[in-house]
Coordinates of C-alpha atoms and ligand atoms in Angstrom, one line a residue:
M5 CA -43.4 24.6 -6.3
A6 CA -44.3 25.0 -3.2
E7 CA -42.4 27.7 -0.6
P8 CA -39.4 26.1 0.6
S9 CA -39.2 27.7 3.5
V10 CA -42.0 25.1 4.5
V11 CA -40.4 22.4 6.7
A12 CA -41.7 18.7 8.1
A13 CA -42.6 20.0 11.1
E14 CA -44.7 22.8 10.4
L15 CA -46.6 20.5 8.3
D16 CA -48.1 18.5 10.4
S17 CA -51.7 20.2 9.4
A18 CA -51.7 19.0 6.0
E19 CA -50.8 15.0 6.6
T20 CA -53.2 13.2 4.1
Q21 CA -54.3 9.9 4.8
R22 CA -53.8 6.9 3.0
D23 CA -54.7 3.1 2.8
P24 CA -52.1 1.7 5.2
G25 CA -52.7 -1.8 3.9
A26 CA -52.6 -0.3 -0.1
S27 CA -49.0 -1.7 -1.1
D28 CA -46.4 -3.2 1.0
L29 CA -43.7 -0.4 0.8
D30 CA -42.6 0.9 4.0
P31 CA -44.2 4.9 4.1
V32 CA -40.9 6.7 3.5
S33 CA -40.1 4.5 0.3
R34 CA -44.5 5.3 -0.4
I35 CA -44.5 9.0 -0.4
I36 CA -41.3 9.0 -2.1
L37 CA -42.6 6.7 -5.1
D38 CA -45.5 9.0 -5.1
E39 CA -43.9 12.0 -4.8
A40 CA -41.7 11.1 -7.8
G41 CA -44.0 9.9 -10.3
D42 CA -42.5 9.1 -13.5
L43 CA -39.1 7.9 -13.1
G44 CA -36.9 8.7 -16.2
D45 CA -34.7 6.8 -17.7
V46 CA -31.7 6.4 -15.7
V47 CA -32.6 6.8 -11.6
L48 CA -30.1 6.6 -8.7
V49 CA -31.0 5.3 -5.7
V50 CA -30.0 6.6 -2.4
D51 CA -29.8 4.8 1.1
D52 CA -31.9 2.1 0.0
A53 CA -32.7 0.2 3.5
D54 CA -34.6 -3.0 2.0
G55 CA -34.4 -2.6 -2.1
A56 CA -37.7 -1.4 -2.4
L57 CA -37.0 1.5 -4.0
A58 CA -34.8 -0.1 -6.7
A59 CA -36.4 -2.9 -7.4
A60 CA -39.7 -0.1 -8.0
A61 CA -36.9 1.6 -10.5
L62 CA -36.2 -1.8 -12.3
E63 CA -40.1 -2.6 -12.2
H64 CA -40.5 0.3 -14.3
G65 CA -37.9 -0.2 -17.0
A66 CA -35.4 1.9 -15.4
R67 CA -31.3 2.0 -15.4
V68 CA -31.3 1.6 -11.8
L69 CA -27.6 2.8 -9.8
A70 CA -27.6 2.6 -6.6
A71 CA -25.6 4.3 -3.2
C72 CA -25.3 2.3 0.2
D73 CA -23.7 3.7 2.8
D74 CA -24.6 0.6 5.0
I75 CA -22.7 -2.4 3.2
R76 CA -25.8 -3.6 5.1
D77 CA -28.1 -2.0 2.7
E78 CA -26.3 -3.1 -0.5
E79 CA -26.2 -6.4 0.5
L80 CA -30.2 -6.1 0.4
L81 CA -30.2 -4.3 -3.7
P82 CA -31.8 -6.7 -6.3
T83 CA -29.7 -8.1 -9.2
G84 CA -29.5 -5.8 -11.9
V85 CA -28.8 -2.6 -10.3
T86 CA -25.0 -0.9 -10.0
P87 CA -23.8 0.1 -6.5
V88 CA -22.1 3.6 -6.6
D89 CA -19.9 5.0 -4.0
L90 CA -20.8 9.2 -3.3
T91 CA -17.5 9.3 -1.5
A92 CA -16.1 8.4 -5.4
E93 CA -17.0 11.4 -7.3
P94 CA -18.7 9.1 -9.1
D95 CA -19.9 9.8 -13.0
L96 CA -24.0 10.4 -12.5
S97 CA -24.1 12.2 -15.9
E98 CA -27.0 10.6 -16.8
V99 CA -29.6 10.6 -13.2
T100 CA -32.4 12.5 -13.6
T101 CA -34.2 11.5 -11.1
V102 CA -33.0 10.5 -7.6
L103 CA -34.8 8.7 -4.5
W104 CA -33.1 9.1 -1.7
R105 CA -34.2 7.8 1.9
L106 CA -32.9 11.1 4.1
P107 CA -30.1 10.2 6.7
K108 CA -30.4 11.1 10.0
A109 CA -27.9 13.6 9.9
V110 CA -27.7 16.9 8.9
A111 CA -23.6 16.9 7.9
A112 CA -24.8 14.2 5.5
V113 CA -27.7 15.6 3.6
E114 CA -25.3 18.2 3.3
D115 CA -22.8 16.4 1.9
V116 CA -25.0 14.2 -0.3
A117 CA -26.4 16.8 -2.2
E118 CA -23.5 18.6 -3.1
V119 CA -22.6 15.2 -5.1
L120 CA -25.7 15.4 -6.3
A121 CA -25.8 18.7 -7.1
L122 CA -22.9 18.3 -8.8
R123 CA -22.5 15.1 -10.5
C124 CA -26.3 14.5 -11.8
A125 CA -28.4 15.6 -14.9
P126 CA -28.7 19.2 -14.5
D127 CA -32.7 18.5 -15.0
V128 CA -32.1 15.8 -12.5
R129 CA -34.9 15.6 -9.3
V130 CA -34.4 14.8 -6.1
Y131 CA -36.7 13.3 -4.1
G132 CA -35.9 12.6 -0.1
G133 CA -37.7 10.9 2.0
A134 CA -37.8 10.0 6.2
R135 CA -40.3 9.9 8.9
D136 CA -41.5 13.5 10.0
K137 CA -39.6 12.8 13.3
H138 CA -36.2 12.4 11.5
L139 CA -36.6 16.0 9.9
V140 CA -35.3 18.8 11.1
P141 CA -35.8 22.6 9.1
A142 CA -31.7 22.6 8.5
M143 CA -32.2 19.5 5.9
N144 CA -33.7 22.4 4.0
D145 CA -30.9 24.6 4.2
A146 CA -28.7 22.1 3.7
L147 CA -30.7 21.3 0.5
R148 CA -30.4 24.6 -0.6
A149 CA -26.4 24.8 -0.2
S150 CA -26.7 22.8 -3.6
F151 CA -30.2 23.0 -5.1
G152 CA -32.0 26.5 -6.2
E153 CA -35.8 25.0 -5.5
V154 CA -36.4 22.8 -2.7
S155 CA -39.8 22.3 -1.2
A156 CA -41.3 19.9 1.4
S157 CA -44.3 17.6 0.6
R158 CA -47.3 17.6 2.1
G159 CA -47.3 14.7 4.8
Q160 CA -48.1 10.7 4.5
Q161 CA -48.6 8.1 6.9
K162 CA -46.2 10.4 9.1
S163 CA -43.4 10.9 6.5
R164 CA -42.5 13.4 4.5
V165 CA -40.2 14.5 1.0
L166 CA -38.2 17.0 0.0
R167 CA -37.9 18.0 -3.2
A168 CA -35.1 19.4 -4.2
S169 CA -34.4 20.3 -8.4
A170 CA -32.4 22.9 -10.4
P171 CA -28.5 22.1 -9.2
T172 CA -26.4 25.2 -8.2
S173 CA -22.5 25.0 -8.9
P174 CA -22.0 24.4 -5.1
A175 CA -18.1 24.2 -3.9
R176 CA -17.7 20.9 -2.3
T177 CA -17.4 21.3 1.3
W178 CA -16.5 18.0 2.1
P179 CA -15.3 15.8 3.8
H180 CA -14.5 17.9 6.6
L181 CA -11.4 18.7 8.0
A182 CA -10.2 19.9 11.6
T183 CA -6.3 19.7 13.7
N184 CA -6.8 17.6 16.4
T185 CA -4.4 19.3 18.6
E186 CA -5.0 16.5 21.8
L187 CA -4.1 13.8 19.7
G188 CA -1.4 15.7 16.8
L189 CA -3.4 14.3 14.3
D190 CA -5.5 15.8 11.4
V191 CA -9.1 14.3 11.5
L192 CA -11.3 14.0 7.9
A193 CA -14.7 13.3 7.8
H194 CA -17.8 13.2 5.7
G195 CA -20.5 14.1 6.4
N196 CA -22.2 10.3 8.0
V197 CA -19.3 9.8 10.1
F198 CA -19.7 9.1 13.7
G199 CA -18.6 12.4 15.6
G200 CA -17.4 14.2 12.5
T201 CA -13.8 15.1 12.9
T202 CA -14.8 15.4 16.8
L203 CA -13.2 13.2 19.4
D204 CA -15.5 11.5 21.2
R205 CA -15.7 11.4 24.9
G206 CA -15.3 7.4 25.2
T207 CA -12.7 7.2 21.6
R208 CA -10.9 9.7 24.3
L209 CA -11.3 7.6 27.1
L210 CA -10.2 4.7 25.4
L211 CA -7.0 6.3 23.5
R212 CA -5.5 7.1 26.8
A213 CA -5.9 3.5 28.2
L214 CA -4.3 2.0 25.1
H215 CA -1.7 5.0 25.3
H216 CA -0.9 3.8 29.0
E217 CA -1.5 0.6 28.8
Q218 CA -0.1 -1.5 25.5
P219 CA 3.4 -3.0 24.6
V220 CA 3.7 -1.4 21.1
S221 CA 3.8 -4.1 18.1
G222 CA 1.9 -6.0 15.8
R223 CA -0.9 -5.9 13.6
A224 CA -4.0 -4.3 15.4
L225 CA -7.8 -3.5 13.8
D226 CA -9.5 -0.4 14.5
L227 CA -13.4 -1.6 14.0
G228 CA -15.9 0.5 13.6
C229 CA -13.5 2.9 12.4
G230 CA -15.6 6.0 11.7
S231 CA -13.2 9.3 10.6
G232 CA -10.6 6.8 11.4
I233 CA -9.1 8.7 15.0
V234 CA -8.4 5.6 17.0
A235 CA -6.8 4.0 13.8
A236 CA -4.7 7.3 13.4
V237 CA -3.2 6.8 17.4
L238 CA -2.6 3.7 16.7
A239 CA -0.6 3.8 14.0
G240 CA 1.4 6.8 15.7
L241 CA 1.6 4.2 18.6
G242 CA 3.8 1.8 15.8
W243 CA 1.1 -0.5 15.3
D244 CA 0.4 -1.7 11.5
V245 CA -3.2 -1.4 11.5
L246 CA -6.4 -2.3 9.9
A247 CA -9.5 -0.7 9.9
C248 CA -13.1 -1.7 9.1
D249 CA -16.8 0.0 8.5
A250 CA -19.8 -0.9 7.7
S251 CA -20.0 2.6 6.2
A252 CA -18.4 4.0 3.7
A253 CA -18.3 7.7 4.5
A254 CA -16.5 6.3 7.2
V255 CA -13.9 3.7 5.2
A256 CA -13.0 6.8 3.0
S257 CA -13.1 9.0 5.9
T258 CA -10.4 7.2 7.5
T259 CA -8.0 6.7 4.3
L260 CA -8.2 9.8 4.1
T261 CA -7.5 10.5 7.5
A262 CA -4.8 8.2 7.2
E263 CA -3.0 9.7 4.2
A264 CA -3.4 13.4 6.0
N265 CA -1.0 11.7 8.6
G266 CA 1.1 9.8 6.5
F267 CA 0.0 6.2 7.9
G268 CA -0.3 3.4 5.6
I269 CA -3.4 2.5 7.4
V270 CA -5.5 0.0 4.7
A271 CA -9.4 0.8 5.3
R272 CA -11.9 -1.6 4.3
R273 CA -16.0 -1.6 3.8
A274 CA -17.0 -4.7 5.7
D275 CA -19.8 -5.8 8.1
G276 CA -17.9 -6.8 11.1
I277 CA -14.5 -8.6 10.2
P278 CA -14.1 -9.8 7.3
L279 CA -13.5 -13.8 7.6
D280 CA -10.4 -13.2 6.2
V281 CA -8.6 -11.2 8.9
A282 CA -7.2 -13.4 11.7
G283 CA -4.6 -13.9 13.6
L284 CA -5.0 -10.1 15.2
D285 CA -2.8 -8.5 18.2
L286 CA -5.5 -6.2 18.8
V287 CA -8.7 -5.4 18.1
A288 CA -9.8 -1.8 19.2
C289 CA -13.3 -0.7 19.1
N290 CA -16.1 1.7 20.2
P291 CA -19.2 -0.2 19.1
P292 CA -22.2 0.9 17.1
F293 CA -25.6 1.8 19.6
H294 CA -27.5 2.2 17.0
R295 CA -28.9 1.6 13.6
G296 CA -29.8 4.5 11.3
A297 CA -32.3 6.3 13.3
A298 CA -32.9 2.9 15.6
K299 CA -30.9 1.9 19.0
D300 CA -29.7 -1.8 18.0
S301 CA -27.3 -3.0 20.2
S302 CA -26.8 -6.1 18.2
A303 CA -24.4 -5.1 15.6
A304 CA -21.9 -4.8 18.6
F305 CA -22.5 -8.1 19.8
A306 CA -22.1 -9.3 16.6
M307 CA -18.6 -7.3 16.3
V308 CA -17.4 -8.7 20.2
A309 CA -18.5 -12.4 18.7
D310 CA -16.4 -11.1 15.7
A311 CA -13.3 -10.4 17.5
G312 CA -13.7 -13.2 19.7
R313 CA -12.6 -15.1 16.1
A314 CA -10.2 -12.6 14.7
L315 CA -7.5 -12.4 17.2
R316 CA -4.9 -14.9 17.9
Q317 CA -5.2 -16.6 21.4
G318 CA -3.9 -14.4 24.1
G319 CA -4.7 -11.2 21.5
E320 CA -6.9 -8.5 23.0
L321 CA -10.0 -6.8 22.9
W322 CA -10.8 -2.8 23.9
L323 CA -13.8 -2.0 24.1
V324 CA -15.3 1.5 25.0
F325 CA -19.1 2.0 25.8
N326 CA -21.6 3.4 28.0
S327 CA -21.3 1.9 31.6
H328 CA -25.1 1.0 31.3
L329 CA -24.9 -1.4 28.4
P330 CA -24.3 -4.4 28.4
Y331 CA -20.8 -5.8 26.7
L332 CA -19.0 -7.2 29.8
P333 CA -20.7 -10.2 29.9
V334 CA -20.4 -10.9 26.1
A335 CA -17.1 -9.9 25.9
R336 CA -16.2 -12.7 28.5
D337 CA -18.5 -15.0 27.0
Q338 CA -17.8 -14.7 23.3
V339 CA -13.1 -13.5 23.9
G340 CA -12.0 -14.5 26.9
P341 CA -11.1 -13.0 30.8
T342 CA -12.1 -9.5 31.1
R343 CA -11.0 -6.5 33.1
V344 CA -12.4 -2.8 33.6
V345 CA -9.2 -0.8 32.6
V346 CA -10.7 2.3 33.6
R347 CA -13.9 4.3 34.0
D348 CA -15.2 7.7 34.3
Q349 CA -19.0 8.7 35.2
S350 CA -20.2 7.6 31.3
Y351 CA -18.0 5.3 30.2
V352 CA -16.0 2.1 30.9
V353 CA -12.9 0.6 28.9
T354 CA -12.6 -2.9 28.7
C355 CA -9.7 -5.3 28.0
S356 CA -10.5 -8.9 27.0
T357 CA -7.9 -11.5 26.7
R358 CA -8.5 -14.4 23.8
R359 CA -8.6 -17.6 25.6
Ligands
LIG421 C1 -19.6 5.2 17.9 S1 -19.2 4.6 16.4 C2 -16.6 4.8 16.3 C3 -16.4 5.7 15.6 C4 -14.8 6.1 15.4 N1 -14.3 4.3 16.0 C5 -14.7 6.5 17.2 O1 -14.3 6.2 17.9 O2 -14.6 7.8 16.3 C6 -19.0 3.2 15.2 C7 -18.8 2.8 14.1 O3 -19.4 1.5 14.0 C8 -19.6 1.6 12.5 N2 -20.7 0.0 12.2 C9 -21.9 -0.1 12.7 N3 -22.2 -1.2 12.2 C10 -20.7 -1.7 12.1 C11 -21.2 -3.2 11.5 N4 -22.1 -3.7 11.0 N5 -19.6 -3.4 11.2 C12 -18.9 -2.9 11.4 N6 -18.7 -1.7 11.7 C13 -19.6 -0.8 12.0 C14 -20.3 2.8 12.2 O4 -20.4 2.7 10.8 C15 -19.3 3.6 12.9 O5 -18.7 4.3 12.2

């Protein structure tokens, strides 16, 4: 096995060239499968973006488990795959090969690596792939915290694989817990949660505005709940709170944050607002501005439209967003009359009343 200190950025000169027309697979899935070789009998696919890794493993004849943090990725998995939730400490004892599209956040690599090392078979081989530009040296360290052998592959089509084997028995360090003294809350977060246990600056502005302006009653939704920090503040103010997020890590974290603070918040994994949710009095949202590594406002626009559907007439959508983003006209169009409640140098908080 190659020296583990070798990292992606240092390996650019070792790039190997492939015929780009050799396969329909995207470069990251391609190199993961090339590196893995023989897949063995039981394969775990983690964060497959388009179902391609799972399909390849099925074609190989393996039993395939798949863990997708994002529900939108899970919906693209081929039939015949068994979904698993890594935040629920699943039984992976028969898994000997892991095909993993590495997340952008090092914390998420560390969190998932712990689960893999603790739950998979002792002879498991892990192949984590990503575009070179999304790999950082700290990912090697994150893997080394849970595996005895870690090395980087040669580059291929500007992509690379970090290989890990020989799981140690790491202590479970995730989810992280932090006490937010400003809010008087214990906040728990898995590695793939936006902002971890910290309070985002935009979220702080939103919470201050909500605290000052909202009457305290009725059913509220924290849309895109992350660690559950907004949901917990709303519950503390007296709202009956539902929380939703596309991310399994976010839903698990929100549930833990709610429990740690003694709140009965229901957290659900969903792309936007589930269709059976209606008649809400309040939706509060700090919407996503990227998906994975790519900047993308389409989910945010869809979430605003969902709020327009799920609010009762006269109900309110409270949004915080970066001032340069064009959400205000969308809120006006999809929900109703929209006013700016407060703004600072970077963020604006708006309140839209459902017409
Ligand atoms: C900017 S973060 C806000 C997190 C948290 N509310 C806070 O203020 O710290 C946006 C959240 O939206 C979630 N998200 C992204 N796309 C989504 C979708 N289509 N449906 C539901 N949640 C989504 C992300 O997983 C992320 O947790």
